[in-house]
mmCIF file of C-alpha atoms and ligand atoms in Angstrom:
data_model
loop_
_atom_site.group_PDB
_atom_site.id
_atom_site.type_symbol
_atom_site.label_atom_id
_atom_site.label_comp_id
_atom_site.label_asym_id
_atom_site.label_seq_id
_atom_site.Cartn_x
_atom_site.Cartn_y
_atom_site.Cartn_z
ATOM 1 C CA MET N 22 128.975 -78.838 -51.864
ATOM 2 C CA ASP N 23 125.207 -78.899 -51.457
ATOM 3 C CA GLN N 24 124.063 -81.703 -53.689
ATOM 4 C CA ASP N 25 121.180 -84.151 -53.949
ATOM 5 C CA ARG N 26 121.477 -87.889 -54.203
ATOM 6 C CA SER N 27 120.655 -89.523 -57.523
ATOM 7 C CA PRO N 28 117.224 -91.128 -57.875
ATOM 8 C CA PRO N 29 117.286 -94.942 -57.487
ATOM 9 C CA PHE N 30 116.777 -95.680 -61.189
ATOM 10 C CA ARG N 31 117.744 -93.826 -64.345
ATOM 11 C CA ARG N 32 117.228 -95.117 -67.874
ATOM 12 C CA PHE N 33 119.880 -95.551 -70.543
ATOM 13 C CA ASP N 34 119.190 -94.540 -74.143
ATOM 14 C CA ASP N 35 121.864 -94.320 -76.839
ATOM 15 C CA TYR N 36 124.754 -93.559 -74.448
ATOM 16 C CA ARG N 37 122.786 -90.905 -72.603
ATOM 17 C CA TRP N 38 121.340 -91.375 -69.157
ATOM 18 C CA GLU N 39 118.094 -89.986 -67.818
ATOM 19 C CA GLY N 40 118.545 -86.711 -65.962
ATOM 20 C CA VAL N 41 122.301 -86.535 -66.667
ATOM 21 C CA ALA N 42 123.662 -83.400 -68.319
ATOM 22 C CA HIS N 43 125.586 -83.996 -71.557
ATOM 23 C CA LEU N 44 128.508 -81.608 -71.497
ATOM 24 C CA PRO N 45 131.501 -80.617 -73.554
ATOM 25 C CA TYR N 46 134.618 -82.153 -71.993
ATOM 26 C CA LYS N 47 136.140 -78.918 -70.736
ATOM 27 C CA GLU N 48 134.980 -75.356 -70.630
ATOM 28 C CA ASP N 49 138.494 -74.064 -71.138
ATOM 29 C CA ALA N 50 138.846 -73.653 -74.897
ATOM 30 C CA THR N 51 142.648 -73.554 -74.660
ATOM 31 C CA THR N 52 142.847 -77.172 -73.450
ATOM 32 C CA PRO N 53 143.899 -79.376 -76.350
ATOM 33 C CA PHE N 54 141.354 -82.086 -77.052
ATOM 34 C CA LYS N 55 139.070 -82.976 -79.905
ATOM 35 C CA SER N 56 135.428 -83.999 -79.858
ATOM 36 C CA VAL N 57 134.926 -85.262 -76.310
ATOM 37 C CA THR N 58 131.738 -85.170 -74.240
ATOM 38 C CA ARG N 59 131.318 -85.847 -70.522
ATOM 39 C CA GLN N 60 128.420 -87.120 -68.422
ATOM 40 C CA VAL N 61 128.696 -87.383 -64.639
ATOM 41 C CA LEU N 62 126.730 -90.557 -63.833
ATOM 42 C CA PHE N 63 127.364 -90.743 -60.089
ATOM 43 C CA HIS N 64 128.409 -87.886 -57.849
ATOM 44 C CA GLU N 65 126.845 -88.806 -54.533
ATOM 45 C CA PRO N 66 127.303 -86.595 -51.467
ATOM 46 C CA ASP N 67 128.094 -89.603 -49.266
ATOM 47 C CA MET N 68 130.700 -91.259 -51.511
ATOM 48 C CA GLY N 69 134.325 -90.343 -52.040
ATOM 49 C CA CYS N 70 134.374 -91.140 -55.736
ATOM 50 C CA GLU N 71 132.627 -90.157 -58.950
ATOM 51 C CA LEU N 72 131.786 -92.183 -62.036
ATOM 52 C CA ARG N 73 131.784 -90.342 -65.336
ATOM 53 C CA TYR N 74 131.161 -91.387 -68.926
ATOM 54 C CA PHE N 75 133.348 -89.801 -71.573
ATOM 55 C CA GLU N 76 132.829 -90.217 -75.255
ATOM 56 C CA VAL N 77 135.458 -89.378 -77.856
ATOM 57 C CA ALA N 78 134.018 -88.902 -81.360
ATOM 58 C CA PRO N 79 135.516 -90.922 -84.250
ATOM 59 C CA ALA N 80 139.161 -89.882 -84.739
ATOM 60 C CA GLY N 81 138.945 -87.567 -81.724
ATOM 61 C CA TYR N 82 141.177 -87.636 -78.649
ATOM 62 C CA SER N 83 141.227 -86.648 -75.002
ATOM 63 C CA THR N 84 143.640 -84.151 -73.469
ATOM 64 C CA LEU N 85 147.195 -85.374 -72.956
ATOM 65 C CA GLU N 86 147.579 -84.785 -69.221
ATOM 66 C CA ARG N 87 148.685 -86.086 -65.841
ATOM 67 C CA HIS N 88 147.767 -85.458 -62.228
ATOM 68 C CA GLU N 89 148.129 -86.762 -58.704
ATOM 69 C CA HIS N 90 144.776 -88.578 -58.733
ATOM 70 C CA ALA N 91 144.305 -91.966 -60.400
ATOM 71 C CA HIS N 92 141.706 -93.129 -62.930
ATOM 72 C CA ALA N 93 139.953 -96.499 -63.112
ATOM 73 C CA VAL N 94 138.520 -96.915 -66.618
ATOM 74 C CA LEU N 95 136.224 -99.417 -68.305
ATOM 75 C CA ILE N 96 135.813 -99.097 -72.072
ATOM 76 C CA LEU N 97 132.061 -99.155 -72.661
ATOM 77 C CA ARG N 98 131.798 -98.463 -76.375
ATOM 78 C CA GLY N 99 133.903 -98.781 -79.492
ATOM 79 C CA ARG N 100 137.652 -99.065 -79.806
ATOM 80 C CA GLY N 101 140.726 -96.930 -79.939
ATOM 81 C CA ASP N 102 144.224 -96.488 -78.603
ATOM 82 C CA CYS N 103 145.271 -95.470 -75.136
ATOM 83 C CA MET N 104 148.554 -94.216 -73.750
ATOM 84 C CA VAL N 105 149.399 -94.752 -70.062
ATOM 85 C CA GLY N 106 152.896 -93.601 -69.163
ATOM 86 C CA THR N 107 155.129 -94.976 -71.909
ATOM 87 C CA GLU N 108 152.761 -97.816 -72.851
ATOM 88 C CA ILE N 109 150.335 -97.646 -75.764
ATOM 89 C CA ARG N 110 147.642 -100.239 -76.244
ATOM 90 C CA HIS N 111 144.702 -100.852 -78.500
ATOM 91 C CA VAL N 112 141.575 -100.898 -76.320
ATOM 92 C CA GLU N 113 138.111 -102.254 -76.997
ATOM 93 C CA THR N 114 134.730 -102.530 -75.315
ATOM 94 C CA ASN N 115 134.941 -104.065 -71.825
ATOM 95 C CA ASP N 116 138.717 -103.647 -71.485
ATOM 96 C CA LEU N 117 139.975 -102.100 -68.254
ATOM 97 C CA VAL N 118 142.594 -99.348 -68.001
ATOM 98 C CA SER N 119 144.301 -98.276 -64.768
ATOM 99 C CA ILE N 120 145.985 -94.887 -64.817
ATOM 100 C CA PRO N 121 148.242 -94.425 -61.781
ATOM 101 C CA PRO N 122 149.148 -91.074 -60.213
ATOM 102 C CA TRP N 123 151.315 -88.848 -62.417
ATOM 103 C CA ALA N 124 151.185 -91.067 -65.521
ATOM 104 C CA TRP N 125 150.753 -89.156 -68.773
ATOM 105 C CA HIS N 126 147.611 -90.443 -70.475
ATOM 106 C CA GLN N 127 145.503 -89.926 -73.557
ATOM 107 C CA PHE N 128 142.630 -91.760 -75.254
ATOM 108 C CA ARG N 129 142.106 -91.739 -79.000
ATOM 109 C CA ALA N 130 139.096 -93.105 -80.897
ATOM 110 C CA THR N 131 139.484 -95.063 -84.131
ATOM 111 C CA ALA N 132 138.328 -93.363 -87.311
ATOM 112 C CA GLY N 133 135.148 -95.380 -87.703
ATOM 113 C CA GLU N 134 133.348 -95.160 -84.368
ATOM 114 C CA PRO N 135 133.241 -93.297 -81.084
ATOM 115 C CA LEU N 136 135.232 -94.467 -78.074
ATOM 116 C CA GLY N 137 133.171 -94.352 -74.872
ATOM 117 C CA PHE N 138 134.480 -95.154 -71.419
ATOM 118 C CA LEU N 139 133.488 -95.084 -67.780
ATOM 119 C CA CYS N 140 136.027 -93.337 -65.563
ATOM 120 C CA MET N 141 136.075 -93.525 -61.768
ATOM 121 C CA VAL N 142 137.931 -90.808 -59.848
ATOM 122 C CA ASN N 143 138.190 -89.369 -56.357
ATOM 123 C CA ALA N 144 135.510 -86.751 -55.775
ATOM 124 C CA LEU N 145 138.208 -84.461 -54.348
ATOM 125 C CA ARG N 146 141.117 -84.346 -56.769
ATOM 126 C CA ASP N 147 143.828 -82.121 -58.150
ATOM 127 C CA LYS N 148 143.633 -80.366 -61.503
ATOM 128 C CA PRO N 149 145.194 -81.989 -64.580
ATOM 129 C CA ARG N 150 148.609 -80.713 -65.681
ATOM 130 C CA LEU N 151 149.468 -80.298 -69.349
ATOM 131 C CA PRO N 152 152.907 -81.212 -70.711
ATOM 132 C CA THR N 153 155.597 -78.565 -71.103
ATOM 133 C CA GLU N 154 157.879 -78.668 -74.128
ATOM 134 C CA ALA N 155 160.475 -80.424 -71.928
ATOM 135 C CA ASP N 156 157.870 -83.007 -70.905
ATOM 136 C CA ARG N 157 157.001 -83.628 -74.551
ATOM 137 C CA ALA N 158 160.660 -84.052 -75.453
ATOM 138 C CA ALA N 159 161.107 -86.551 -72.605
ATOM 139 C CA MET N 160 158.012 -88.492 -73.695
ATOM 140 C CA ARG N 161 159.286 -88.605 -77.269
ATOM 141 C CA GLU N 162 162.386 -90.508 -76.179
ATOM 142 C CA THR N 163 160.133 -93.586 -76.264
ATOM 143 C CA PRO N 164 159.597 -94.278 -80.001
ATOM 144 C CA ALA N 165 156.104 -95.731 -79.589
ATOM 145 C CA VAL N 166 155.051 -92.638 -77.631
ATOM 146 C CA ALA N 167 156.536 -90.347 -80.294
ATOM 147 C CA ALA N 168 154.560 -92.212 -82.973
ATOM 148 C CA PHE N 169 151.396 -91.969 -80.885
ATOM 149 C CA LEU N 170 151.854 -88.236 -80.250
ATOM 150 C CA ASP N 171 152.568 -87.590 -83.929
ATOM 151 C CA ARG N 172 149.048 -88.689 -84.729
ATOM 152 C CA THR N 173 147.684 -85.841 -82.588
ATOM 153 C CA GLU N 174 150.332 -83.180 -83.030
ATOM 154 C CA ARG N 175 151.082 -83.734 -86.697
ATOM 155 C CA PRO N 176 147.846 -85.106 -88.154
ATOM 156 C CA ALA N 177 148.151 -86.431 -91.694
HETATM 157 MN MN1 MN V 15 143.056 -87.565 -66.532
#
């Protein structure tokens, strides 16, 4: 890909960065997510990784997905809940989350404030896979996961 390097300095202002496009999470309208934006902060031609900033609006959530590539996440703003595999944790600003290959994962913001996080990934990576009905049934065998999924799939 023909791509320029980032300038040496770029200013931060209200969770936007100078010269960085502020994009809807995914162009594909069929992908299930709610109120997520994406900013690619670093995508340098001479590095093998990218650093992105995602922000989930209050009560929003990211796509429930898995893939071969891993994620290294630092919560930068707000609080929420995060599922990695069969584990669900409350996460807050400055917490770290490691998502290994093929772990189902989803981020959810609390009702009162957005959840923003930095996410490092390989520049070359596979596409996310969405769960089949069989995958969902398998996930639901863990009660905490079922309760977590209910909050997305059967909102009150
Ligand atoms: Mn992912």
